[in-house]
Amino acid sequence: MKALVFDGHHLRLEYNHPDPVPAGDEALVRVRLAGICNTDVEIMRGYRGFTGVLGHEFVGTVEHCADPRLIGQRVVGEISCSCGECETCRAGRYTHCPQRTTLGIIGRDGALGEWLVLPMRNLHRVPPGVPDEAAVFTEPLAAAIEVLEQVHLHPTDRVYVVGDGKLGLLVAQVLSLTGCEIASVGRHPEKLALLQARGIATILANQTADLDRSADVACQVADVVVDCTGHPAGFELARRLLRPRGTLVLKSTFASRRGVALTPLVVDEIKLVGSRCGPFAPALRLLRRELVDVRSLITATYPIDDGLAAFRRARKKGTLKVLVSMV
Amino acid sequence: MKALVFDGHHLRLEYNHPDPVPAGDEALVRVRLAGICNTDVEIMRGYRGFTGVLGHEFVGTVEHCADPRLIGQRVVGEISCSCGECETCRAGRYTHCPQRTTLGIIGRDGALGEWLVLPMRNLHRVPPGVPDEAAVFTEPLAAAIEVLEQVHLHPTDRVYVVGDGKLGLLVAQVLSLTGCEIASVGRHPEKLALLQARGIATILANQTADLDRSADVACQVADVVVDCTGHPAGFELARRLLRPRGTLVLKSTFASRRGVALTPLVVDEIKLVGSRCGPFAPALRLLRRELVDVRSLITATYPIDDGLAAFRRARKKGTLKVLVSMV
């Protein structure tokens, strides 16, 4: 099959990558559309030491599996493949199974190829009204929803989302549905404009710096801050925006090895919440009702044959979501 | 002024009711549009022993007060008037102040007249894009939002809302925005149809009874159930739908004096949450973004001169919201 393969040094478009073979509990899925995530770019910088077919955001059609009801269905898939038997799995924390493989990230070929395999239990049918271009966002939207799963966000809370990348834009939209007082802080007027169009308040980061000088206005006012930057400077801004005893959600992994100072978290009695993968079913429900706008986040779609160009585009400054079409 | 006045026995339309006079911290508001709530009907059956001008749902224009920025503004108003000084108020629990008066419910004339007075701090400006017909729902919508304020609703939770009256329809819409798996249980196909139009699942109550007989299907499956019926039978259904260690929210006061059995709550370790007034600011944010459909809930609008007919209509079976216009 055709696939975008990272060999530890370079990304290659292979035309004769071996077709994946499903195990007994797995389904063979023909990928229709896949997304490029920042994590894919991080992997090419050495994150997780992964080699193989990249990609973990996709929508596809089930071609073969033991359950006849699944065959021919349009599906999306949870990316963590857990053992289902260890103490962690039996406690319901499947995405934290120490034996897990993860689609295109840990020990399992990913979605940026014509075919993939995933356990049948990982698959979710896509409702008929949700087009491929929206369904392909299920995985990152689920990650945004995970914040609501972990934190009791009150409708009276004041909330800041720091970072206007793809994930930040999804998090701001999801959290705003609770009716909370929310503003998104970012550096890109054209990205923040997507939120303004949905009636969500935004703050340009240099404006924040200005407010910062009159500390009692902008700082230590939020009940909850979500850092979607993955940069120590974003973390620092998030912390300064948070009130004492507030909740700081870390929604991005940190590419930098530079550490952050923890003493202020003790002094202000901050609750820090790390946040990663989220639940697919609520994401599909929000997509079905069009309560989140994902299609405005698409910068470009490339055919798999132009997959290397797709990655070049994904790494360009100012790019939001780049999709790769297999059909 | 013209006003709908309950004297303890009868409701009268008075043409020369004394105009209210604002105290120093109060504003005089010219009422534009007011809503009739089930609580108003309950008051006429003796609830709270209230006499005076009925009504607590309104949108109006500030005519006179000490703060010049408020004058001429279109406003809605929180209905509980607290002392601000007692231990309860200093703890932030203003709506539970033991000294409180409540618009049209406890010791204070209400909104079903040409004028009302409320403390300035109770007022919220209505955003320009929100029409009167939507703004008049701020108070009941805030009450629906109070559920999210009190309970950490997870996007993966299975939730039932029992009761398809006005409040039940608002609660179902608000909770559905979290992405949770939700269904509304009611007895009125035409009311449930309003939710179906928004993509929210519904169950006709007699269907529930059917499912009930195969107990393992419909019963003890929900993580959270909200009872919006105010009837012991609704409470009983809500309890049966709830899983052990689930959360049962009581969103309506109970007109019946018949008690309910509490032992099942102990056996199943149920958490019971009483829920009343809610926060106005999130309600106005959801109305501004049109994330909740309130205008479909309007059955009819009457001029104040036909106020007695408005109440007759409000008490008719199958009626949703009846509004009374003062202008």
XYZ file of C-alpha atoms in Angstrom:
654
model
C 0.000 0.000 0.000
C 0.935 3.665 -0.229
C 1.965 5.124 3.143
C 3.909 7.962 4.745
C 6.668 6.210 6.698
C 9.145 7.705 9.160
C 12.332 5.629 9.416
C 13.848 7.476 12.374
C 15.623 9.971 10.155
C 13.451 10.774 7.163
C 9.834 10.770 6.102
C 9.260 8.794 2.896
C 6.255 8.154 0.699
C 6.394 4.375 0.184
C 4.405 2.833 -2.645
C 4.862 -0.770 -1.568
C 4.611 -0.653 2.206
C 3.327 -4.058 3.432
C -0.452 -4.106 3.866
C -1.372 -4.466 7.552
C -2.919 -7.797 8.594
C -5.645 -7.697 11.280
C -5.456 -10.004 14.306
C -8.630 -11.804 15.446
C -9.978 -8.900 17.512
C -8.925 -6.303 14.951
C -10.567 -4.709 11.934
C -8.959 -3.821 8.625
C -9.909 -0.233 7.794
C -9.544 1.486 4.424
C -8.518 5.030 5.317
C -10.526 7.751 3.555
C -9.084 10.902 5.086
C -6.367 11.483 7.699
C -5.106 14.542 9.569
C -1.582 15.670 10.372
C -1.154 16.513 14.067
C 1.631 18.441 15.784
C 2.500 15.132 17.458
C 3.445 13.730 14.023
C 5.843 16.616 13.557
C 7.216 16.067 17.076
C 7.771 12.374 16.273
C 9.965 13.419 13.339
C 12.011 15.373 15.895
C 12.464 12.232 17.978
C 9.361 12.189 20.223
C 8.709 8.646 21.516
C 11.380 7.188 19.178
C 8.607 5.974 16.877
C 9.298 4.564 13.425
C 6.678 3.367 10.944
C 3.532 4.752 9.317
C 2.700 8.110 10.925
C -0.766 9.490 11.738
C -3.520 8.867 14.282
C -6.388 11.094 13.095
C -8.565 9.417 10.467
C -11.934 8.434 9.129
C -12.224 5.230 7.125
C -14.382 2.296 6.074
C -14.231 -1.144 7.671
C -13.261 -3.682 5.013
C -12.775 -6.837 7.016
C -13.303 -8.059 10.584
C -15.008 -10.801 12.586
C -18.101 -8.682 13.365
C -20.288 -8.547 10.233
C -22.205 -5.513 11.558
C -19.050 -3.405 11.304
C -18.162 -4.268 7.715
C -18.791 -1.398 5.321
C -19.330 1.068 8.176
C -17.703 4.478 8.141
C -15.708 4.711 11.355
C -13.263 6.689 13.441
C -11.018 4.965 15.974
C -9.619 5.470 19.455
C -5.868 5.386 19.173
C -4.813 3.631 22.406
C -4.877 -0.167 22.160
C -4.923 -1.567 25.679
C -4.557 -5.139 26.989
C -7.918 -5.043 28.801
C -6.657 -7.333 31.549
C -4.128 -5.503 33.716
C -5.017 -3.639 36.910
C -5.087 -0.314 35.051
C -7.515 -1.583 32.413
C -9.767 -3.282 34.969
C -9.973 0.070 36.772
C -11.302 1.616 33.530
C -8.142 3.602 32.770
C -7.628 1.990 29.351
C -5.738 4.895 27.808
C -3.115 4.449 30.527
C -2.553 0.691 30.086
C 1.203 0.175 30.509
C 1.108 -2.482 27.750
C -0.659 -0.201 25.289
C 0.258 0.446 21.701
C -0.899 3.703 20.128
C -1.825 4.235 16.494
C 1.098 5.924 14.737
C 2.768 6.865 18.050
C 3.777 3.755 20.057
C 4.467 0.345 18.510
C 1.713 0.371 15.867
C 1.579 1.662 12.297
C -0.625 4.733 11.876
C -3.311 6.253 9.687
C -1.305 8.018 6.975
C -1.533 5.056 4.618
C -4.211 3.388 2.557
C -4.998 0.806 5.241
C -4.757 0.494 9.002
C -5.749 -2.057 11.630
C -7.272 -1.316 15.037
C -9.097 -3.468 17.599
C -12.817 -3.592 16.771
C -13.649 -2.243 20.232
C -11.717 0.956 19.387
C -14.005 1.828 16.468
C -16.972 4.231 16.540
C -19.469 4.543 13.707
C -19.732 8.024 12.224
C -23.346 9.336 12.108
C -24.576 9.797 8.514
C -24.849 13.603 8.763
C -21.187 14.081 9.682
C -18.980 14.486 6.569
C -15.475 13.034 6.390
C -13.959 16.516 6.698
C -15.606 16.871 10.131
C -15.270 13.235 11.293
C -11.490 13.358 10.817
C -11.427 15.848 13.741
C -13.007 13.381 16.190
C -9.693 12.485 17.837
C -8.459 16.035 18.541
C -12.006 17.139 19.491
C -12.154 14.254 21.971
C -8.863 15.490 23.424
C -10.439 18.926 23.897
C -13.497 17.374 25.563
C -11.213 15.541 28.000
C -10.861 18.847 29.892
C -14.587 18.736 30.765
C -14.190 15.087 31.733
C -11.428 15.918 34.212
C -12.399 19.345 35.575
C -15.783 20.436 36.925
C -16.069 23.628 34.914
C -18.741 25.856 36.452
C -20.877 28.058 34.174
C -19.886 30.959 36.443
C -16.147 30.250 36.073
C -13.834 32.687 34.329
C -11.678 30.661 31.945
C -8.685 31.463 29.731
C -7.384 29.225 26.980
C -3.748 30.053 26.185
C -2.668 29.166 22.648
C -4.514 29.567 19.346
C -3.256 26.456 17.575
C -5.626 23.726 16.419
C -6.099 22.224 19.865
C -6.505 25.619 21.530
C -9.259 26.561 19.074
C -11.087 23.283 19.763
C -10.695 23.586 23.551
C -12.050 27.150 23.549
C -15.094 26.116 21.521
C -15.868 23.091 23.709
C -15.488 24.899 27.027
C -17.581 27.850 25.814
C -20.609 25.544 25.469
C -20.904 25.390 29.266
C -21.805 29.094 29.326
C -18.633 29.963 31.248
C -16.958 33.370 30.832
C -14.166 32.465 28.444
C -11.460 34.197 26.445
C -8.841 32.704 24.178
C -5.328 34.170 24.334
C -3.171 33.845 21.220
C -0.654 35.480 18.916
C -2.432 35.044 15.567
C -5.277 37.464 14.743
C -6.422 35.309 11.807
C -6.751 32.229 14.047
C -8.490 34.122 16.836
C -10.920 35.459 14.213
C -12.317 31.914 13.841
C -13.397 32.048 17.493
C -14.736 35.604 17.250
C -16.983 34.404 14.442
C -18.486 31.959 16.964
C -19.040 34.727 19.542
C -16.047 33.739 21.689
C -13.898 36.534 23.168
C -10.206 36.636 22.267
C -7.110 38.495 23.483
C -4.000 39.080 21.372
C -0.979 37.940 23.388
C 0.774 41.307 23.251
C -2.364 42.899 24.643
C -2.074 40.449 27.497
C 1.464 41.635 28.108
C 0.102 45.181 28.371
C -2.630 44.191 30.801
C -0.015 42.232 32.658
C 1.711 45.432 33.748
C -1.432 46.532 35.576
C -1.283 43.247 37.355
C -4.552 43.434 39.245
C -6.542 43.638 36.016
C -5.321 40.742 33.934
C -3.530 38.532 36.372
C -4.771 36.068 38.936
C -8.340 36.458 37.757
C -9.181 33.128 36.124
C -10.691 30.160 37.912
C -9.405 27.782 35.232
C -6.652 28.255 32.635
C -5.901 25.719 29.900
C -2.394 25.853 28.449
C -2.457 24.648 24.841
C 0.931 26.062 23.861
C 3.382 23.368 24.931
C 5.922 26.111 25.595
C 7.348 27.184 28.956
C 6.419 30.798 28.126
C 2.797 29.747 27.590
C 2.815 27.857 30.861
C 4.185 30.927 32.622
C 1.453 33.163 31.161
C -1.200 30.581 32.075
C 0.023 30.482 35.656
C 0.004 34.269 35.980
C -3.586 34.472 34.687
C -4.808 31.974 37.290
C -6.247 32.978 40.664
C -4.932 31.368 43.859
C -6.476 27.887 44.293
C -7.373 27.846 40.602
C -6.961 24.943 38.188
C -4.274 24.869 35.479
C -4.855 22.290 32.737
C -1.849 21.223 30.645
C -3.269 20.230 27.265
C -0.055 19.998 25.222
C 3.070 17.974 25.674
C 6.196 20.095 26.051
C 8.705 19.861 23.239
C 11.230 21.927 25.175
C 13.374 20.258 27.809
C 13.529 23.488 29.735
C 11.753 23.015 33.033
C 9.271 25.314 34.726
C 9.314 26.754 38.236
C 6.932 24.902 40.554
C 7.214 27.004 43.719
C 4.528 29.499 42.567
C 2.107 26.568 42.276
C 2.703 25.760 45.935
C 2.437 29.365 47.088
C -0.855 29.911 45.212
C -2.125 26.379 45.960
C -2.723 25.686 42.265
C -4.212 22.423 41.086
C -2.332 21.190 37.985
C -4.137 18.735 35.686
C -2.340 16.938 32.861
C -4.743 16.168 30.023
C -4.302 13.925 26.974
C -6.680 11.665 24.989
C -10.410 12.040 25.393
C -13.709 10.243 24.787
C -14.890 9.749 21.192
C -18.644 9.355 21.766
C -19.192 12.917 23.082
C -17.032 14.283 20.243
C -19.251 12.580 17.655
C -22.348 13.923 19.442
C -21.047 17.504 19.264
C -20.062 17.059 15.594
C -23.474 15.608 14.727
C -25.190 18.669 16.198
C -22.609 21.030 14.618
C -21.962 22.601 18.018
C -18.252 22.872 17.219
C -16.897 24.308 13.980
C -14.018 22.131 12.826
C -14.097 22.678 9.078
C -12.857 26.264 9.354
C -9.672 24.779 10.810
C -8.753 23.031 7.538
C -5.887 24.854 5.827
C -5.460 22.401 2.948
C -6.125 18.841 1.774
C -3.518 16.873 -0.206
C -3.770 13.525 -1.965
C -1.542 10.836 -0.425
C 0.698 11.093 -3.501
C 1.577 14.624 -2.357
C 2.010 13.503 1.253
C 5.494 14.962 1.618
C 4.217 18.342 0.447
C 1.387 17.989 2.982
C 3.954 17.645 5.775
C 5.934 20.620 4.502
C 2.714 22.646 4.602
C 1.831 21.360 8.090
C 5.178 22.607 9.409
C 4.733 26.087 7.966
C 3.984 28.920 10.368
C 0.332 29.928 10.458
C -0.963 26.592 9.180
C -3.889 24.983 10.955
C -5.081 21.488 9.956
C -3.612 19.758 6.906
C -5.533 16.700 5.704
C -4.350 13.828 3.523
C -6.874 12.088 1.300
C -6.419 8.426 0.343
C -9.333 8.142 -2.092
C -50.059 51.196 37.572
C -51.686 48.167 36.011
C -50.714 44.922 37.746
C -51.810 41.319 38.276
C -52.350 41.068 42.028
C -53.042 37.949 44.120
C -54.869 38.778 47.362
C -54.589 35.341 48.933
C -57.839 34.171 47.391
C -58.194 35.648 43.918
C -56.078 37.010 41.120
C -57.191 40.499 40.029
C -56.103 42.877 37.307
C -55.752 46.182 39.199
C -55.630 49.404 37.239
C -54.566 51.607 40.116
C -52.080 49.513 42.023
C -49.625 51.859 43.825
C -46.475 52.485 41.774
C -43.429 50.943 43.498
C -40.903 53.392 44.984
C -37.208 52.411 44.779
C -35.001 52.560 47.890
C -31.498 54.087 47.608
C -29.840 50.908 46.323
C -32.755 49.986 44.070
C -33.690 50.734 40.476
C -37.138 51.483 39.095
C -37.678 49.260 36.064
C -40.383 49.648 33.433
C -41.371 46.082 32.618
C -41.492 45.290 28.884
C -42.324 41.593 28.893
C -42.911 39.090 31.712
C -43.383 35.325 31.867
C -45.811 33.189 33.844
C -44.061 30.393 35.738
C -45.537 27.291 37.349
C -44.467 28.837 40.656
C -46.982 31.662 40.049
C -49.702 29.062 39.660
C -48.486 27.278 42.801
C -48.623 30.574 44.728
C -52.293 30.870 43.825
C -52.702 27.444 45.449
C -51.103 28.724 48.647
C -47.356 28.201 48.054
C -45.300 30.486 50.342
C -48.478 32.359 51.449
C -47.506 35.216 49.133
C -49.856 38.099 48.366
C -49.129 41.008 46.027
C -48.035 41.464 42.407
C -47.124 38.058 40.957
C -44.283 37.256 38.544
C -40.501 36.956 38.634
C -39.511 36.438 34.965
C -39.112 39.718 33.080
C -37.142 41.972 30.806
C -37.476 45.725 31.264
C -35.867 49.138 30.961
C -34.273 51.006 33.872
C -36.102 54.306 34.340
C -34.590 55.622 37.522
C -31.729 54.767 39.904
C -28.604 56.237 41.519
C -26.232 54.790 38.891
C -26.536 56.882 35.706
C -24.909 54.113 33.595
C -27.897 51.870 34.223
C -30.597 54.356 33.214
C -32.182 53.501 29.874
C -30.551 50.063 29.810
C -32.526 46.976 28.900
C -32.127 44.573 31.818
C -33.120 41.297 33.398
C -32.915 40.811 37.158
C -31.958 38.163 39.700
C -34.960 37.583 41.888
C -33.406 36.984 45.334
C -32.706 40.199 47.263
C -30.214 39.405 49.995
C -28.937 41.471 52.939
C -25.279 41.136 51.841
C -24.075 41.193 55.463
C -25.053 37.970 57.197
C -22.823 34.911 57.461
C -24.609 33.255 54.501
C -24.115 36.264 52.232
C -20.470 36.714 53.242
C -19.919 33.069 52.279
C -21.224 33.911 48.790
C -24.514 32.038 49.188
C -26.657 35.100 48.454
C -29.651 33.199 47.119
C -29.898 31.483 50.513
C -29.794 34.640 52.690
C -32.292 33.996 55.510
C -33.346 37.677 55.361
C -34.001 37.597 51.624
C -37.034 38.840 49.803
C -37.800 37.326 46.395
C -39.447 39.105 43.482
C -43.093 38.067 43.349
C -42.537 35.123 45.719
C -41.422 36.301 49.184
C -42.188 39.764 50.624
C -41.692 41.773 47.424
C -44.057 42.750 44.598
C -43.279 40.988 41.323
C -42.906 41.546 37.600
C -46.475 41.178 36.306
C -47.118 44.920 36.475
C -46.012 47.995 34.584
C -43.198 48.764 37.064
C -41.014 46.892 39.513
C -38.106 47.692 41.793
C -35.016 45.572 42.390
C -31.590 46.284 43.916
C -29.243 47.664 41.231
C -26.774 44.838 41.931
C -29.440 42.311 40.874
C -29.672 43.701 37.337
C -27.873 42.381 34.235
C -27.784 44.237 30.937
C -29.231 42.303 28.013
C -26.830 42.099 25.021
C -28.192 43.961 21.961
C -28.633 40.827 19.839
C -30.958 39.132 22.347
C -34.630 40.042 21.700
C -37.110 40.556 24.542
C -38.815 37.242 23.716
C -35.547 35.431 24.468
C -34.309 37.644 27.335
C -37.503 36.983 29.312
C -36.291 33.364 29.639
C -33.056 34.346 31.414
C -34.376 33.432 34.876
C -35.635 29.910 34.061
C -32.602 29.270 31.829
C -30.337 30.256 34.730
C -32.219 27.747 36.889
C -31.472 25.061 34.284
C -27.785 26.070 34.218
C -27.644 25.695 38.020
C -27.462 21.908 37.473
C -24.065 22.321 35.741
C -22.991 24.647 38.543
C -23.757 22.015 41.179
C -22.916 18.717 39.474
C -19.750 17.820 37.552
C -21.460 16.430 34.482
C -18.968 14.345 32.489
C -19.217 14.298 28.667
C -19.211 10.498 28.955
C -22.114 10.461 31.442
C -25.473 8.956 30.521
C -28.129 11.440 31.601
C -31.938 11.361 31.741
C -34.119 14.411 32.211
C -37.549 13.386 33.519
C -40.341 15.829 32.673
C -41.041 17.719 29.450
C -42.405 20.914 30.944
C -40.736 24.278 30.332
C -37.954 23.682 32.834
C -37.350 20.133 31.653
C -36.961 21.321 28.061
C -34.442 23.970 29.142
C -32.495 21.562 31.361
C -32.219 18.983 28.558
C -30.928 21.590 26.128
C -28.349 22.992 28.558
C -26.996 19.619 29.670
C -26.781 18.366 26.073
C -24.196 21.074 25.302
C -21.612 19.165 27.351
C -21.683 16.347 24.789
C -23.108 13.893 27.341
C -25.375 11.033 26.241
C -28.770 12.459 27.093
C -32.419 11.584 26.666
C -35.480 13.468 27.817
C -38.364 11.439 29.228
C -41.841 12.959 28.958
C -45.526 12.345 28.303
C -46.122 14.928 25.556
C -44.988 14.063 21.999
C -45.449 17.677 20.845
C -43.174 18.991 23.603
C -40.538 16.303 23.085
C -40.579 17.203 19.370
C -38.976 20.563 20.261
C -35.961 18.661 21.589
C -35.858 16.232 18.676
C -35.600 19.250 16.367
C -32.390 20.139 18.231
C -30.974 16.618 17.821
C -31.742 15.578 21.426
C -33.068 12.048 22.027
C -36.447 11.646 23.718
C -38.458 8.808 25.270
C -42.244 8.828 25.649
C -43.083 8.016 29.259
C -45.276 5.031 28.413
C -42.376 3.633 26.397
C -40.328 3.981 29.566
C -42.911 1.927 31.409
C -42.477 -0.754 28.751
C -38.705 -0.715 29.031
C -39.148 -0.700 32.760
C -40.560 -4.214 32.670
C -37.307 -5.483 31.180
C -35.602 -3.826 34.088
C -32.006 -4.366 33.056
C -32.481 -2.329 29.865
C -33.905 0.965 31.023
C -33.326 0.961 34.731
C -30.263 1.727 36.791
C -28.335 2.841 33.737
C -28.001 6.608 34.135
C -25.114 8.340 35.864
C -27.221 11.454 36.446
C -31.008 11.916 36.397
C -32.706 15.293 36.709
C -36.299 15.222 37.950
C -38.192 18.197 36.534
C -41.681 16.872 37.271
C -42.310 17.923 40.848
C -44.433 14.794 41.287
C -43.673 11.756 43.461
C -44.245 9.507 40.430
C -41.589 11.436 38.488
C -39.205 11.148 41.407
C -39.829 7.415 41.541
C -39.119 7.016 37.811
C -35.982 9.165 38.123
C -34.707 6.995 40.961
C -35.313 3.779 39.023
C -33.411 5.110 35.997
C -30.359 5.955 38.092
C -27.425 3.595 38.582
C -26.119 2.835 42.070
C -23.910 5.728 43.305
C -25.484 8.001 40.686
C -26.664 11.588 41.184
C -30.346 12.555 41.339
C -31.023 16.265 40.851
C -34.366 17.633 42.080
C -35.130 20.601 39.866
C -38.774 21.213 40.796
C -40.464 21.928 44.072
C -43.061 19.334 45.032
C -46.643 20.530 45.101
C -47.824 17.237 46.597
C -47.495 16.661 50.321
C -47.109 12.969 49.711
C -43.658 11.903 50.759
C -41.207 9.653 48.938
C -39.394 6.558 50.177
C -35.769 7.286 51.054
C -34.502 3.798 51.850
C -33.702 2.997 48.168
C -31.393 6.040 48.153
C -29.428 4.546 51.034
C -29.304 1.059 49.523
C -28.071 2.378 46.161
C -25.881 5.075 47.745
C -27.541 7.801 45.676
C -26.428 11.412 45.894
C -29.499 13.706 45.970
C -29.000 17.347 44.925
C -31.705 19.950 45.413
C -31.457 22.669 42.763
C -33.190 26.057 42.548
C -32.106 29.491 41.230
C -29.099 29.777 38.966
C -26.575 32.272 37.601
C -27.772 34.925 35.104
C -24.479 35.734 33.353
C -24.023 32.256 31.792
C -27.694 32.254 30.757
C -27.223 35.526 28.870
C -24.062 34.133 27.241
C -25.931 31.064 25.955
C -28.833 33.244 24.736
C -26.463 35.629 22.952
C -24.915 32.711 21.054
C -28.345 31.127 20.431
C -27.099 27.847 21.882
C -30.461 27.263 23.545
C -33.777 27.600 21.736
C -36.218 29.360 24.054
C -38.568 31.011 21.592
C -40.109 27.702 20.515
C -41.327 27.393 24.103
C -43.651 30.393 23.790
C -47.277 29.240 23.560
C -48.856 32.704 23.548
C -48.308 36.359 24.442
C -51.090 38.469 26.007
C -51.252 42.193 26.712
C -51.438 43.019 30.429
C -55.078 44.031 29.919
C -55.798 40.361 29.149
C -53.678 39.180 32.067
C -56.428 37.055 33.605
C -56.873 35.249 30.281
C -53.090 34.755 30.184
C -53.261 32.933 33.532
C -56.177 30.797 32.378
C -54.089 29.814 29.354
C -51.014 29.123 31.485
C -53.026 26.671 33.601
C -54.323 24.758 30.578
C -52.882 21.320 29.902
C -50.251 21.245 27.173
C -49.347 24.930 27.502
C -45.693 25.875 27.615
C -44.650 29.506 28.243
C -47.265 32.266 28.371
C -45.888 35.797 28.219
C -47.511 39.054 29.286
C -46.590 42.241 27.446
C -46.746 45.625 29.209
C -45.978 47.828 26.201
